């Protein structure tokens, strides 16, 4: 069962001595697109004007659909791509979690690009948030149908997340690269 709550909220107020990352206008935006049989489908979802992505993801609900990538592509967009290994058209959903945040308040997307992955191997990479910042979300850009996204999760989780990590498998016939991203901000940890 998939439950989606869309609306706006304001972050709770933290103690007076703690730095507070200003966040308002929280909402989830999604798009559903068809993916042809034995093909890759990709789409991006934009946050409304004045809002930035906190995180995002891809949902397929189909064992024959393989997530290729899910990552922030710009200051407003989250992208997703899947390969449909079945003989039938299916659909994918791409989600982005958005809020109003100011770049001057410490929000940023950190990345580690062009990480090599050899044929028939699995490779992992991680990106740290800058000092004093924690990950809000993150993702992996594979850029190739031959790469399969194995995992992506907060680096150092669950006790003290400091960035984002991702792992891919290269099932193709040539070495290639992938990128890992972390959406970072100074957030209270109480």
Tab-separated table of C-alpha atoms in Angstrom:
chain	number	residue	atom	x	y	z
A	1	UNK	CA	0.000	0.000	0.000
A	2	UNK	CA	1.309	3.447	-0.913
A	3	UNK	CA	0.234	6.393	1.209
A	4	UNK	CA	1.003	9.884	-0.034
A	5	UNK	CA	0.341	12.908	2.109
A	6	UNK	CA	0.613	16.205	0.293
A	7	UNK	CA	0.357	19.484	2.107
A	8	UNK	CA	2.327	22.208	3.746
A	9	UNK	CA	3.894	22.325	7.157
A	10	UNK	CA	6.448	24.362	9.055
A	11	UNK	CA	9.392	22.805	10.863
A	12	UNK	CA	9.083	22.714	14.646
A	13	UNK	CA	10.974	25.317	16.619
A	14	UNK	CA	14.158	24.018	18.225
A	15	UNK	CA	15.714	25.087	21.474
A	16	UNK	CA	17.004	28.666	21.531
A	17	UNK	CA	20.672	27.580	21.656
A	18	UNK	CA	20.411	25.182	18.678
A	19	UNK	CA	20.894	26.273	15.072
A	20	UNK	CA	17.625	25.848	13.192
A	21	UNK	CA	17.441	25.150	9.480
A	22	UNK	CA	14.468	27.185	8.220
A	23	UNK	CA	12.005	24.998	6.365
A	24	UNK	CA	8.464	25.745	5.236
A	25	UNK	CA	6.039	24.826	2.494
A	26	UNK	CA	6.751	21.088	2.654
A	27	UNK	CA	5.111	19.128	-0.179
A	28	UNK	CA	5.549	15.996	-2.285
A	29	UNK	CA	5.314	16.238	-6.069
A	30	UNK	CA	5.149	13.183	-8.320
A	31	UNK	CA	4.778	12.111	-11.920
A	32	UNK	CA	3.693	8.794	-13.412
A	33	UNK	CA	5.047	7.891	-16.841
A	34	UNK	CA	4.787	4.800	-19.052
A	35	UNK	CA	7.842	2.653	-19.748
A	36	UNK	CA	7.816	0.525	-22.894
A	37	UNK	CA	8.667	-3.182	-22.771
A	38	UNK	CA	12.425	-3.924	-22.865
A	39	UNK	CA	13.209	-0.189	-22.700
A	40	UNK	CA	14.394	2.455	-20.271
A	41	UNK	CA	12.072	5.203	-19.166
A	42	UNK	CA	13.215	8.392	-17.478
A	43	UNK	CA	11.592	11.527	-16.188
A	44	UNK	CA	12.194	14.376	-13.803
A	45	UNK	CA	9.866	16.077	-11.364
A	46	UNK	CA	10.250	19.752	-10.487
A	47	UNK	CA	9.620	21.419	-7.177
A	48	UNK	CA	7.369	24.462	-7.499
A	49	UNK	CA	9.073	27.828	-8.010
A	50	UNK	CA	10.882	28.935	-4.852
A	51	UNK	CA	11.186	25.402	-3.429
A	52	UNK	CA	14.134	22.992	-3.432
A	53	UNK	CA	14.360	19.181	-3.308
A	54	UNK	CA	14.986	17.620	0.099
A	55	UNK	CA	14.916	14.081	-1.256
A	56	UNK	CA	13.137	11.902	-3.751
A	57	UNK	CA	12.735	8.446	-5.164
A	58	UNK	CA	11.324	6.053	-7.742
A	59	UNK	CA	8.475	3.552	-7.364
A	60	UNK	CA	7.692	0.800	-9.867
A	61	UNK	CA	5.742	-1.886	-8.003
A	62	UNK	CA	6.917	-4.406	-10.596
A	63	UNK	CA	9.669	-7.027	-10.141
A	64	UNK	CA	10.600	-6.717	-13.829
A	65	UNK	CA	11.364	-2.998	-13.459
A	66	UNK	CA	14.964	-2.197	-12.451
A	67	UNK	CA	15.783	1.232	-10.997
A	68	UNK	CA	18.682	2.713	-12.965
A	69	UNK	CA	18.965	6.053	-11.173
A	70	UNK	CA	17.314	8.413	-8.706
A	71	UNK	CA	19.018	11.721	-7.894
A	72	UNK	CA	18.731	15.532	-7.637
A	73	UNK	CA	19.604	17.079	-11.017
A	74	UNK	CA	19.305	20.777	-10.233
A	75	UNK	CA	18.153	23.192	-7.591
A	76	UNK	CA	14.505	22.242	-8.326
A	77	UNK	CA	14.430	18.792	-9.977
A	78	UNK	CA	14.618	15.120	-8.997
A	79	UNK	CA	15.176	12.585	-11.781
A	80	UNK	CA	14.497	8.881	-11.999
A	81	UNK	CA	15.022	6.179	-14.584
A	82	UNK	CA	14.052	2.508	-14.741
A	83	UNK	CA	14.614	-0.352	-17.164
A	84	UNK	CA	11.509	-2.413	-17.956
A	85	UNK	CA	12.693	-6.001	-18.423
A	86	UNK	CA	9.218	-7.385	-19.079
A	87	UNK	CA	7.433	-7.958	-22.359
A	88	UNK	CA	4.714	-5.476	-21.427
A	89	UNK	CA	4.472	-1.722	-21.006
A	90	UNK	CA	4.441	-0.660	-17.360
A	91	UNK	CA	4.644	2.594	-15.405
A	92	UNK	CA	7.046	4.283	-13.016
A	93	UNK	CA	6.461	7.021	-10.452
A	94	UNK	CA	9.104	9.620	-9.620
A	95	UNK	CA	8.736	11.617	-6.398
A	96	UNK	CA	10.426	14.738	-5.089
A	97	UNK	CA	10.040	16.085	-1.544
A	98	UNK	CA	10.106	19.890	-1.686
A	99	UNK	CA	10.239	22.826	0.714
A	100	UNK	CA	11.131	26.491	0.756
A	101	UNK	CA	14.755	26.796	1.833
A	102	UNK	CA	17.293	29.502	1.168
A	103	UNK	CA	20.741	28.787	-0.273
A	104	UNK	CA	21.999	31.390	2.206
A	105	UNK	CA	20.794	29.137	5.024
A	106	UNK	CA	23.291	26.388	4.188
A	107	UNK	CA	21.281	24.158	1.819
A	108	UNK	CA	23.448	22.540	-0.846
A	109	UNK	CA	23.795	19.466	-3.023
A	110	UNK	CA	27.202	17.774	-2.690
A	111	UNK	CA	28.390	15.256	-5.252
A	112	UNK	CA	31.086	12.748	-6.071
A	113	UNK	CA	31.218	12.216	-9.817
A	114	UNK	CA	32.747	9.885	-12.354
A	115	UNK	CA	33.246	6.970	-9.961
A	116	UNK	CA	34.528	4.025	-12.076
A	117	UNK	CA	32.816	0.642	-12.169
A	118	UNK	CA	34.322	-2.232	-14.174
A	119	UNK	CA	32.354	-4.761	-16.213
A	120	UNK	CA	30.660	-7.434	-14.096
A	121	UNK	CA	31.527	-5.752	-10.798
A	122	UNK	CA	29.825	-3.817	-8.053
A	123	UNK	CA	31.204	-0.452	-6.946
A	124	UNK	CA	30.294	1.829	-4.064
A	125	UNK	CA	30.968	5.497	-3.482
A	126	UNK	CA	30.054	8.016	-0.821
A	127	UNK	CA	29.873	11.770	-0.551
A	128	UNK	CA	30.172	13.615	2.751
A	129	UNK	CA	28.161	16.683	3.610
A	130	UNK	CA	30.332	19.690	4.485
A	131	UNK	CA	31.223	20.163	8.164
A	132	UNK	CA	28.229	21.092	10.303
A	133	UNK	CA	25.680	19.747	7.826
A	134	UNK	CA	23.625	16.539	7.705
A	135	UNK	CA	22.018	14.710	4.774
A	136	UNK	CA	18.347	15.387	4.062
A	137	UNK	CA	18.350	12.915	1.186
A	138	UNK	CA	20.526	11.725	-1.658
A	139	UNK	CA	20.749	9.661	-4.774
A	140	UNK	CA	22.739	7.977	-7.524
A	141	UNK	CA	23.044	8.912	-11.187
A	142	UNK	CA	24.041	5.875	-13.229
A	143	UNK	CA	23.650	7.324	-16.697
A	144	UNK	CA	23.699	3.882	-18.332
A	145	UNK	CA	21.103	1.141	-18.793
A	146	UNK	CA	23.885	-1.345	-18.056
A	147	UNK	CA	24.216	-0.113	-14.476
A	148	UNK	CA	21.813	-1.378	-11.850
A	149	UNK	CA	21.267	0.631	-8.697
A	150	UNK	CA	21.896	-1.805	-5.846
A	151	UNK	CA	21.500	0.502	-2.863
A	152	UNK	CA	21.509	4.117	-1.724
A	153	UNK	CA	21.283	5.252	1.882
A	154	UNK	CA	22.631	7.776	4.419
A	155	UNK	CA	26.341	7.401	5.113
A	156	UNK	CA	26.930	6.760	8.813
A	157	UNK	CA	23.248	5.925	9.380
A	158	UNK	CA	21.363	5.481	11.552
A	159	UNK	CA	23.279	6.895	14.499
A	160	UNK	CA	25.160	9.781	12.949
A	161	UNK	CA	24.524	10.322	9.221
A	162	UNK	CA	27.191	12.470	7.585
A	163	UNK	CA	26.502	12.074	3.860
A	164	UNK	CA	25.122	9.659	1.271
A	165	UNK	CA	26.378	6.396	-0.224
A	166	UNK	CA	25.408	4.449	-3.317
A	167	UNK	CA	26.266	1.111	-4.909
A	168	UNK	CA	25.792	0.022	-8.516
A	169	UNK	CA	26.392	-3.174	-10.509
A	170	UNK	CA	27.738	-2.991	-14.065
A	171	UNK	CA	26.045	-5.680	-16.154
A	172	UNK	CA	27.242	-4.234	-19.451
A	173	UNK	CA	30.204	-4.957	-21.683
A	174	UNK	CA	32.201	-1.773	-21.000
A	175	UNK	CA	33.558	-0.011	-17.940
A	176	UNK	CA	31.656	3.149	-17.055
A	177	UNK	CA	31.106	5.639	-14.230
A	178	UNK	CA	28.388	6.804	-11.852
A	179	UNK	CA	27.754	9.757	-9.520
A	180	UNK	CA	26.551	9.979	-5.901
A	181	UNK	CA	24.767	13.047	-4.463
A	182	UNK	CA	23.799	14.216	-0.978
A	183	UNK	CA	21.289	16.975	-0.205
A	184	UNK	CA	22.848	18.686	2.826
A	185	UNK	CA	21.823	21.328	5.359
A	186	UNK	CA	22.608	22.410	8.924
A	187	UNK	CA	19.846	20.670	10.874
A	188	UNK	CA	19.448	20.151	14.629
A	189	UNK	CA	20.174	16.631	15.852
A	190	UNK	CA	18.340	16.619	19.192
